[in-house]
Coordinates of C-alpha atoms and ligand atoms in Angstrom, one line a residue:
M1 CA 82.9 131.4 93.4
Q2 CA 80.9 128.2 93.6
R3 CA 78.8 128.1 96.9
E4 CA 76.7 125.0 96.4
P5 CA 78.1 121.7 97.7
R6 CA 79.5 119.7 94.8
S7 CA 80.2 116.1 95.1
A8 CA 81.7 113.3 93.0
R9 CA 82.8 109.7 93.6
A10 CA 85.5 107.5 92.1
T11 CA 86.7 104.0 92.5
A12 CA 90.3 103.1 92.1
R13 CA 92.1 99.8 92.5
A14 CA 95.4 99.1 94.2
N15 CA 98.3 97.9 92.1
I16 CA 101.3 95.7 92.9
A17 CA 104.6 96.5 91.2
L18 CA 106.1 93.6 89.2
A19 CA 109.3 95.8 88.8
K20 CA 109.6 98.1 91.8
Y21 CA 109.8 101.8 92.3
W22 CA 112.1 102.7 95.2
G23 CA 113.7 106.1 95.6
K24 CA 113.1 109.5 94.2
S25 CA 115.0 111.6 91.6
D26 CA 113.2 114.7 92.7
V27 CA 111.8 114.7 96.3
A28 CA 109.8 118.0 95.9
L29 CA 108.0 116.8 92.8
N30 CA 107.8 113.2 93.9
L31 CA 109.5 111.8 90.8
P32 CA 110.7 108.2 90.9
A33 CA 114.4 107.5 90.3
V34 CA 113.7 104.2 88.5
P35 CA 111.0 102.9 86.1
S36 CA 108.4 100.6 87.6
V37 CA 105.9 98.2 86.1
S38 CA 102.7 97.1 87.8
L39 CA 99.5 95.1 87.7
T40 CA 96.2 96.8 88.8
L41 CA 94.2 94.4 91.0
D42 CA 90.4 94.0 90.8
E43 CA 89.8 92.9 94.4
L44 CA 91.6 95.7 96.1
A45 CA 89.4 98.7 95.5
T46 CA 89.1 102.1 97.2
E47 CA 85.9 104.1 96.9
T48 CA 86.1 107.8 97.6
E49 CA 83.6 110.6 97.7
V50 CA 84.7 114.2 97.7
T51 CA 82.3 117.1 98.5
F52 CA 83.3 120.7 98.3
E53 CA 81.2 122.6 100.9
A54 CA 80.9 126.3 101.6
D55 CA 80.6 125.8 105.4
L56 CA 83.8 123.9 106.1
D57 CA 86.8 125.6 107.7
E58 CA 89.2 122.8 106.6
D59 CA 89.3 119.6 104.6
V60 CA 87.9 116.7 106.6
L61 CA 89.0 113.2 105.9
V62 CA 87.0 110.1 107.0
L63 CA 88.7 106.8 106.2
D64 CA 86.7 103.6 106.7
G65 CA 84.2 105.5 108.8
K66 CA 86.9 107.1 111.2
P67 CA 88.2 110.7 111.1
V68 CA 91.8 110.8 110.1
T69 CA 94.4 113.5 111.0
G70 CA 98.2 113.8 111.0
R71 CA 100.3 112.8 107.9
P72 CA 97.5 111.2 105.9
Q73 CA 95.4 114.3 106.2
T74 CA 98.3 116.6 105.3
R75 CA 98.9 114.5 102.1
V76 CA 95.2 114.6 101.2
R77 CA 95.2 118.4 101.7
A78 CA 98.2 118.8 99.4
L79 CA 96.4 117.1 96.6
L80 CA 93.2 119.1 97.2
D81 CA 95.2 122.3 97.2
R82 CA 96.5 121.4 93.7
V83 CA 92.9 120.7 92.5
R84 CA 91.7 124.0 94.0
R85 CA 94.4 125.9 92.1
L86 CA 93.4 124.1 88.9
A87 CA 89.7 124.8 89.4
G88 CA 90.1 128.3 90.9
L89 CA 88.1 127.0 93.8
E90 CA 88.4 128.1 97.4
L91 CA 86.1 125.7 99.2
H92 CA 87.2 123.0 101.5
A93 CA 86.2 119.4 101.1
R94 CA 84.7 116.5 103.0
I95 CA 86.4 113.3 101.9
R96 CA 84.9 109.9 102.7
S97 CA 87.0 107.0 101.6
T98 CA 86.4 103.3 102.0
N99 CA 88.9 100.5 101.3
R100 CA 87.5 97.2 100.2
F101 CA 90.5 95.5 101.7
P102 CA 92.3 95.6 105.1
T103 CA 94.0 99.1 105.2
G104 CA 96.0 98.4 108.3
A105 CA 97.4 95.2 106.8
G106 CA 99.9 97.3 104.9
L107 CA 98.6 96.5 101.4
A108 CA 99.1 99.3 98.9
S109 CA 96.2 101.5 100.0
S110 CA 98.0 104.8 99.1
A111 CA 98.0 103.8 95.4
S112 CA 94.3 103.2 95.2
G113 CA 93.6 106.0 97.7
F114 CA 95.3 108.8 95.9
A115 CA 94.1 107.7 92.5
A116 CA 90.5 107.6 93.7
L117 CA 91.0 111.0 95.5
A118 CA 92.5 112.6 92.4
A119 CA 89.6 111.4 90.2
A120 CA 86.8 112.2 92.7
S121 CA 88.2 115.7 93.7
T122 CA 88.8 116.8 90.1
R123 CA 85.3 115.7 89.1
A124 CA 83.8 117.4 92.1
A125 CA 85.7 120.6 91.3
G126 CA 84.4 120.5 87.7
V127 CA 87.9 120.0 86.2
E128 CA 88.0 117.6 83.3
L129 CA 91.4 115.9 83.2
A130 CA 92.7 113.5 80.6
A131 CA 93.9 110.2 82.1
R132 CA 97.6 111.2 81.8
E133 CA 96.9 114.5 83.7
L134 CA 95.1 112.6 86.4
S135 CA 98.0 110.1 86.6
A136 CA 100.4 113.0 87.0
L137 CA 98.2 114.6 89.7
A138 CA 98.1 111.3 91.6
R139 CA 101.8 110.7 91.1
A140 CA 102.6 114.0 92.8
S141 CA 101.0 112.6 96.0
S142 CA 102.2 109.0 95.8
A143 CA 104.1 107.7 92.8
S144 CA 102.5 104.3 92.8
A145 CA 99.1 106.0 92.6
A146 CA 100.0 107.2 89.1
R147 CA 99.8 103.5 87.9
S148 CA 96.4 102.9 89.5
V149 CA 94.8 105.3 87.1
Y150 CA 95.1 102.6 84.4
G151 CA 93.9 99.0 84.5
G152 CA 96.0 95.9 83.7
F153 CA 99.7 96.2 83.2
V154 CA 101.1 99.7 83.6
E155 CA 104.5 101.4 83.5
L156 CA 105.7 104.5 85.3
P157 CA 108.9 105.8 83.8
A158 CA 111.7 107.2 85.9
G159 CA 111.4 111.0 86.3
T160 CA 113.9 113.7 85.4
R161 CA 114.3 116.6 87.8
G162 CA 111.7 119.3 87.3
D163 CA 109.3 117.2 85.1
H164 CA 105.9 118.1 86.5
S165 CA 104.0 116.1 84.0
L166 CA 105.5 112.7 84.5
C167 CA 102.7 110.1 84.4
A168 CA 102.1 106.4 84.0
E169 CA 101.4 104.7 80.7
P170 CA 99.3 101.6 80.1
I171 CA 101.2 98.6 78.6
A172 CA 98.5 95.9 78.3
A173 CA 94.9 95.6 79.3
A174 CA 93.7 93.4 82.2
S175 CA 92.5 90.9 79.7
H176 CA 96.0 90.5 78.2
W177 CA 97.0 87.8 80.7
D178 CA 94.9 85.9 83.3
V179 CA 97.5 85.8 86.1
R180 CA 96.8 86.0 89.8
L181 CA 98.6 87.5 92.8
V182 CA 98.0 85.4 95.8
I183 CA 98.6 87.7 98.8
A184 CA 99.7 86.2 102.1
I185 CA 98.9 88.6 105.0
T186 CA 101.7 87.9 107.5
A187 CA 101.1 90.5 110.2
I188 CA 98.2 92.7 111.4
G189 CA 98.5 96.4 112.0
P190 CA 100.0 99.3 110.0
K191 CA 103.6 99.2 109.0
T192 CA 106.1 100.9 111.3
V193 CA 108.0 102.9 108.6
S194 CA 106.2 104.5 105.6
S195 CA 107.5 103.7 102.1
T196 CA 108.2 107.4 101.6
E197 CA 110.5 107.6 104.6
A198 CA 112.1 104.2 104.1
M199 CA 113.0 104.9 100.5
E200 CA 114.5 108.3 101.5
R201 CA 116.6 106.5 104.1
S202 CA 117.8 104.1 101.4
R203 CA 118.7 106.9 99.0
T204 CA 120.6 108.9 101.5
T205 CA 122.3 106.2 103.5
S206 CA 122.5 102.8 101.8
P207 CA 125.7 101.9 100.0
Y208 CA 123.7 99.7 97.8
Y209 CA 121.2 102.4 96.6
A210 CA 123.4 103.4 93.6
A211 CA 123.5 99.8 92.5
W212 CA 119.8 99.5 92.8
V213 CA 119.2 102.6 90.6
E214 CA 121.6 101.2 88.0
Q215 CA 120.0 97.8 87.9
A216 CA 116.3 98.6 88.3
P217 CA 115.8 99.7 84.7
V218 CA 117.2 96.3 83.5
W219 CA 114.6 94.4 85.5
A220 CA 111.8 96.8 84.4
A221 CA 112.7 96.1 80.7
E222 CA 112.8 92.4 81.4
V223 CA 109.4 92.6 83.1
K224 CA 107.9 94.5 80.1
R225 CA 109.3 92.0 77.6
A226 CA 107.9 89.1 79.7
I227 CA 104.5 90.7 79.8
A228 CA 104.5 91.2 76.0
S229 CA 105.3 87.5 75.4
R230 CA 103.4 86.2 78.5
D231 CA 106.5 84.5 79.7
L232 CA 105.8 83.9 83.4
A233 CA 109.2 82.5 84.3
A234 CA 111.0 85.5 82.8
L235 CA 108.6 87.9 84.6
G236 CA 108.9 86.0 87.9
N237 CA 112.7 86.0 87.8
A238 CA 113.0 89.7 87.1
M239 CA 110.3 90.5 89.7
E240 CA 112.0 88.5 92.4
R241 CA 115.4 90.2 91.8
S242 CA 113.8 93.6 91.7
T243 CA 112.1 92.9 95.0
M244 CA 115.1 91.5 96.8
A245 CA 117.3 94.4 95.5
F246 CA 115.1 97.2 96.8
H247 CA 114.7 95.4 100.2
C248 CA 118.5 95.1 100.2
A249 CA 118.8 98.9 99.9
A250 CA 116.1 99.3 102.7
I251 CA 117.8 96.8 105.1
T252 CA 121.2 98.3 104.6
S253 CA 120.1 101.9 105.2
Q254 CA 120.9 103.8 108.4
P255 CA 118.8 103.1 110.4
G256 CA 117.9 99.9 108.6
T257 CA 114.3 99.2 107.6
L258 CA 113.5 95.5 107.9
Y259 CA 109.8 95.0 106.9
W260 CA 110.1 91.2 107.2
Q261 CA 108.3 89.2 109.9
P262 CA 108.5 85.4 110.6
G263 CA 105.5 84.8 108.3
T264 CA 107.3 86.7 105.5
V265 CA 110.2 84.3 105.5
A266 CA 107.9 81.3 105.9
A267 CA 105.9 82.4 102.8
L268 CA 109.0 83.1 100.7
H269 CA 110.3 79.6 101.5
R270 CA 107.0 78.0 100.7
I271 CA 106.8 79.7 97.3
A272 CA 110.4 78.6 96.5
A273 CA 109.5 75.0 97.6
L274 CA 106.4 75.0 95.4
R275 CA 108.5 76.1 92.5
A276 CA 111.1 73.5 93.2
G277 CA 108.3 71.0 93.1
G278 CA 107.2 72.1 89.6
V279 CA 104.6 74.8 90.3
P280 CA 105.3 78.0 88.3
V281 CA 105.0 80.6 91.0
W282 CA 107.2 83.6 92.0
S283 CA 107.2 86.0 95.0
T284 CA 107.2 89.7 95.5
M285 CA 106.9 92.0 98.5
D286 CA 106.4 95.7 99.0
A287 CA 107.1 98.1 101.9
G288 CA 105.6 95.7 104.4
P289 CA 105.7 92.1 105.7
H290 CA 103.2 90.5 103.2
V291 CA 104.2 88.2 100.4
K292 CA 102.5 88.1 97.0
A293 CA 102.8 85.0 94.9
L294 CA 102.4 85.5 91.1
C295 CA 101.1 82.5 89.2
E296 CA 98.7 81.6 86.4
A297 CA 94.9 81.6 87.3
S298 CA 94.8 77.8 87.2
E299 CA 97.5 77.5 89.9
A300 CA 96.0 80.1 92.3
P301 CA 93.8 77.8 94.4
H302 CA 96.8 75.4 95.0
V303 CA 99.2 78.3 95.8
A304 CA 96.6 79.9 98.1
K305 CA 96.1 76.7 100.0
A306 CA 99.8 76.1 100.4
L307 CA 100.3 79.6 101.9
D308 CA 97.2 79.4 104.0
E309 CA 98.5 76.3 105.7
L310 CA 101.4 78.2 107.2
P311 CA 100.8 79.0 110.9
T312 CA 102.3 82.5 110.5
V313 CA 100.1 83.5 107.6
R314 CA 97.0 85.2 108.9
K315 CA 94.9 85.5 105.8
V316 CA 95.2 84.9 102.0
I317 CA 93.6 87.1 99.3
T318 CA 93.6 86.1 95.7
A319 CA 93.7 89.1 93.3
S320 CA 93.2 89.2 89.6
P321 CA 93.9 91.9 86.9
G322 CA 91.6 94.8 87.3
Q323 CA 90.4 98.0 85.6
G324 CA 91.7 101.5 85.9
T325 CA 90.2 104.3 88.0
E326 CA 86.5 104.7 87.0
G327 CA 85.4 107.9 85.3
T328 CA 88.8 109.0 84.0
R329 CA 88.2 108.2 80.4
S330 CA 84.8 109.9 80.0
P331 CA 84.6 112.8 82.3
P332 CA 81.1 113.2 83.8
K333 CA 78.6 115.7 82.7
K334 CA 77.6 118.4 85.1
E335 CA 74.4 116.6 86.0
A336 CA 76.4 113.7 87.3
F337 CA 77.4 115.7 90.4
S338 CA 75.1 114.8 93.3
S339 CA 74.5 117.6 95.8
I340 CA 74.1 116.7 99.5
Ligands
DP6_401 C1 107.6 99.2 97.6 O1 104.2 105.0 96.1 O2 104.0 104.4 98.5 O3 105.4 99.6 97.0 O4 105.7 108.0 96.2 O5 106.5 108.2 98.6 O6 104.1 107.7 98.2 P1 105.5 107.5 97.6 O7 105.8 106.0 97.7 P2 104.9 104.8 97.4 O8 106.0 103.6 97.2 C2 105.7 102.3 96.8 C3 106.9 101.5 96.9 C4 106.7 100.0 96.7 C5 107.0 99.6 95.2 C6 106.1 100.0 94.2 O9 104.9 100.1 94.4 O10 106.6 100.2 93.0

């Protein structure tokens, strides 16, 4: 058994779904019930270092300089247990992870977080995974993380029960289309209900969940076609419908999950008003109160200013297409491990 500390780092970027994933077809394997399509974002990066050490009694997680316990620690341990099984390793790990964006703001930190953790921990354990295997490993922890393994435009197909190997697939490189997502932060602090919990509530209690599962593949196909032809209006329309439909399933669950805050509604109206005034911009939201506006790069400064003017918008971040998780395509040589 390996006794020396072994360490590796990885950087992964968050992604925002253009066609949404919401609900699972297999809860135990964490398989999505619907296909989703996303854009990986350059500005929203997570850097993670994993070190397997002989003198640790348990896995220790430090996020943005603070020790983390509870559910996040449990989810991290579950991924590390898979990696230990793959590597035949018994050591525990120290994980230091830093988000280059506000974690508590409810942006998609689990996607970049689990993609970076999967890459860094497998490298540290000396396991060389192909990108699709890395994507499947990240997906088992958080389905949206499967997409962050790749850069640019990415699809995660729906999963069929029992399919351990489901992984995301790249559709088009970041350079394919110079769009922007202008993110309006509308509340401070972590969200009250996790996406995992809220989508389970939707699946088990919303009368609209079945309609969502039936329609979501139609919007995912429209989004894919629109990406291929760089048709922003077609993409925006499908994205808005996908967004509203999954929120409908969340709001109508028992108990209902309403992520929206006053700033959410203000930003949605501002984006609609901009579009009515001739600016090609469309909105999307995830499991939180923030609103993301999709537009061409040339329109982004104008859109950012219009959102920043709203009193209920706290901060605006403009994000552009980004690369996949670093180090996945060319696994590091043994010398790349830095011992501490
Ligand atoms: C609304 O990937 O966070 O952001 O698989 O349970 O970890 P788990 O869920 P997660 O859900 C993301 C939901 C979403 C839409 C999306 O990213 O596709």
